[in-house]
Amino acid sequence: MDYAAFYRRSIEERDVFWAEQARLIDWQRPFERVCNTDRPPFARWFEGGLTNLCHNAIDRHLATRADQPALIYVSTETDTERAYTFRELHVEVQRMAAMLRSLGVGKGDRVLIYMPMIPEAAFAMLACVRIGAIHSVVFGGFASHALATRIDDAAPKVIVSADAGMRGGKVVPYKPLLDEAIRLSTHKPERVLMVNRGLAALDPVEGRDVDYAALRQQHLDAQVPCEWVESDHPSYILYTSGTTGKPKGVQRDTGGYAVALAASMRHIYMANPGETFFSTSDIGWVVGHSYIIYGPLIHGMATLMYEGTPIRPDAGIWWRLVQGYRVSVMFTAPTAVRVLKKHDPAHLSRYDLSSLRALFLAGEPLDEPTASWIAQALGKPVIDNYWQTETGWPILALCNGVEQAPSKWGSPGRAVYGFDVCLLDELTGEEILEPGRKGVIAVRYPLPPGCLQTLWGDEARFVRTYWTYLRERWYYSTFDWGVRDPDGYYSILGRTDDVINVAGHRLGTREIEESIASHPAVAEVAVVGVADAVKGQVAVAFVVLKDPATAAHETDEQRLQAEMMATVERQLGAVAKPARVHLVPLLPKTRSGKLLRRAIQAVCEGRDPGDLSTLDDPSALQQIRALVSPP
Ligand code: AMP
């Protein structure tokens, strides 16, 4: 089919288009209205419809695929491989649902999931949506302070966790971090359900902690029917970083999300029911929600859930899994490919990759050398796609399931159906029509199904943060710079805000700054993202001490730097730890006191810092230049 016509229809005949896509999922009661736009910039998709995410992911496949694999679990950390059929997954999820109910969880209650990549994490997510509870998965790499902020915002009734995760052969105990987070938080969960993997010591808190295995024994025969919920009933909250230190709780609906994912599996990912999908992300990120758990299962596919790194036991592990499980579609981040690129390409040629149709990459900019290396090594199409936690599925991609289109390196492709994408001039807000001119990537109201409904508990922040009303129209801002070529292909030119992207992980520089500022010696701090050959970006901190004399000796300086890094690791987690901390006498600011983060970043990357006429004291930037320039 002609993609241009397909796309046009999705915008110009929006309701007809999406009503057709909505047939890809089951509705217990049909919807009456495709898109309610009565209260812009809010949009309600499939109003009046009743459905359930878990029913669409599991139950509806039982008639035809009960004995096909649904969840394939591989951990190279604990040497475990096991597959659950749709029937077995159905049983485990009902057990988990019964367990959550026994702990008092009902429709609309929040359940926070702080877990490593183990099947119980998937059971917990699916069990929540089965009973209409709202899950909030927090990435296992986050530490106490980051976790506590999320506990306070989501106010979960129950937390599901495990004794430990493992990474690169090292045990990472979760329980002490969780206990500390609950100590720090104002809201206290009633119960904590603990999966004991036997990796780390568990010190149960009387009256609060419940052992997963023991409680499961009581619910082995549980039958818990799906709770039919309104299409706009929240399915989950997923926190993401923004410009302030307070993370934003992206709230997703049920019906719109299910339809958007089901459609994307066909049109974008070219996947077929009965095949195996392998996304290497983590359930703590949006890709994990959409394309480890819900998308593949809704589409009747097996999903491969992997705990481990791409290079253990060797750099061929992923391709061994592709061969072994006949993976047809794979999804990873450019950072992982850059890691693999440092290893012997023979690791790739050793395996039979004939089942693989394409490799999709997202989460951070895909550079040309990385893309062409992996495309050549695999001999398969490598397809970039651009999206955000907020949107839940791609904004820009090649919809090769609709019509094959050529890839252009450096571009994630064209506007995806449903997204009325445009570029806005940063200063005037005018729409940029001519190709080749840089602007802010925006989407005209309404966002298609599957995107964030609002920010959890803060409608005002949702409107204020993302939406602008111009020329009698609402525009959603992605906070990314972009440029469009004459064929409608966009390229991403970095964030317009203070969000950085480290190895595909989205981090807010404000959060890291607040953490460093909690060190007693720190007067002021600026954190910027600096280009890195493997991770895309790394965080680099510039710190002004309250008393410069505390770092009079080199050893004092090193001790302080190490302490600040340890503070971030303890409070936020290893993912947020800066690669470098520099002590400086002052930070570059405008005369009105605004920190010039972009100028610092430019200097760190050896670029021209631009207009410095507003700079209060030029020596601040010169000192930074001297620090970061190679001698
Ligand atoms: P997250 O919400 O963690 O998925 O991060 C979203 C951000 O990652 C986007 O706003 C972009 O800045 C960046 N991003 C995601 N995918 C791509 C891509 N394919 N190319 C360039 N940047 C991307």
XYZ file of C-alpha atoms and ligand atoms in Angstrom, residues 240 285-287 361-366 384-390 412 478-480 492 494-495 501 504-506, ligand 1:
51
model
C 10.808 9.792 33.214
C 12.047 1.581 30.439
C 9.280 2.330 27.995
C 10.683 -0.048 25.367
C 17.326 0.468 16.946
C 15.950 3.262 19.114
C 16.447 5.261 22.260
C 19.298 7.518 21.177
C 20.786 8.889 17.968
C 22.048 6.205 15.601
C 16.100 3.333 13.253
C 12.978 4.585 15.018
C 12.446 7.627 17.190
C 10.096 7.964 20.137
C 9.825 8.771 23.816
C 8.486 7.442 27.096
C 5.658 9.919 26.612
C 14.877 7.607 11.863
C 9.023 16.573 21.981
C 11.884 18.723 23.330
C 14.039 17.449 20.483
C 17.229 14.397 15.296
C 19.602 16.672 20.220
C 17.403 17.771 23.117
C 20.867 10.282 27.151
C 20.028 4.976 25.781
C 19.010 5.801 29.368
C 17.237 9.098 29.781
P 13.042 7.927 26.436
O 11.871 8.692 26.921
O 13.889 7.401 27.522
O 12.643 6.879 25.449
O 13.972 8.968 25.662
C 13.438 9.691 24.601
C 14.487 10.555 23.984
O 15.552 9.755 23.463
C 13.974 11.330 22.796
O 13.302 12.514 23.175
C 15.259 11.583 22.029
O 15.975 12.650 22.579
C 16.032 10.289 22.247
N 15.779 9.322 21.159
C 14.966 8.246 21.198
N 15.021 7.556 20.040
C 15.879 8.216 19.233
C 16.351 8.005 17.897
N 15.963 6.971 17.177
N 17.214 8.915 17.399
C 17.618 9.976 18.134
N 17.227 10.212 19.384
C 16.355 9.343 19.947
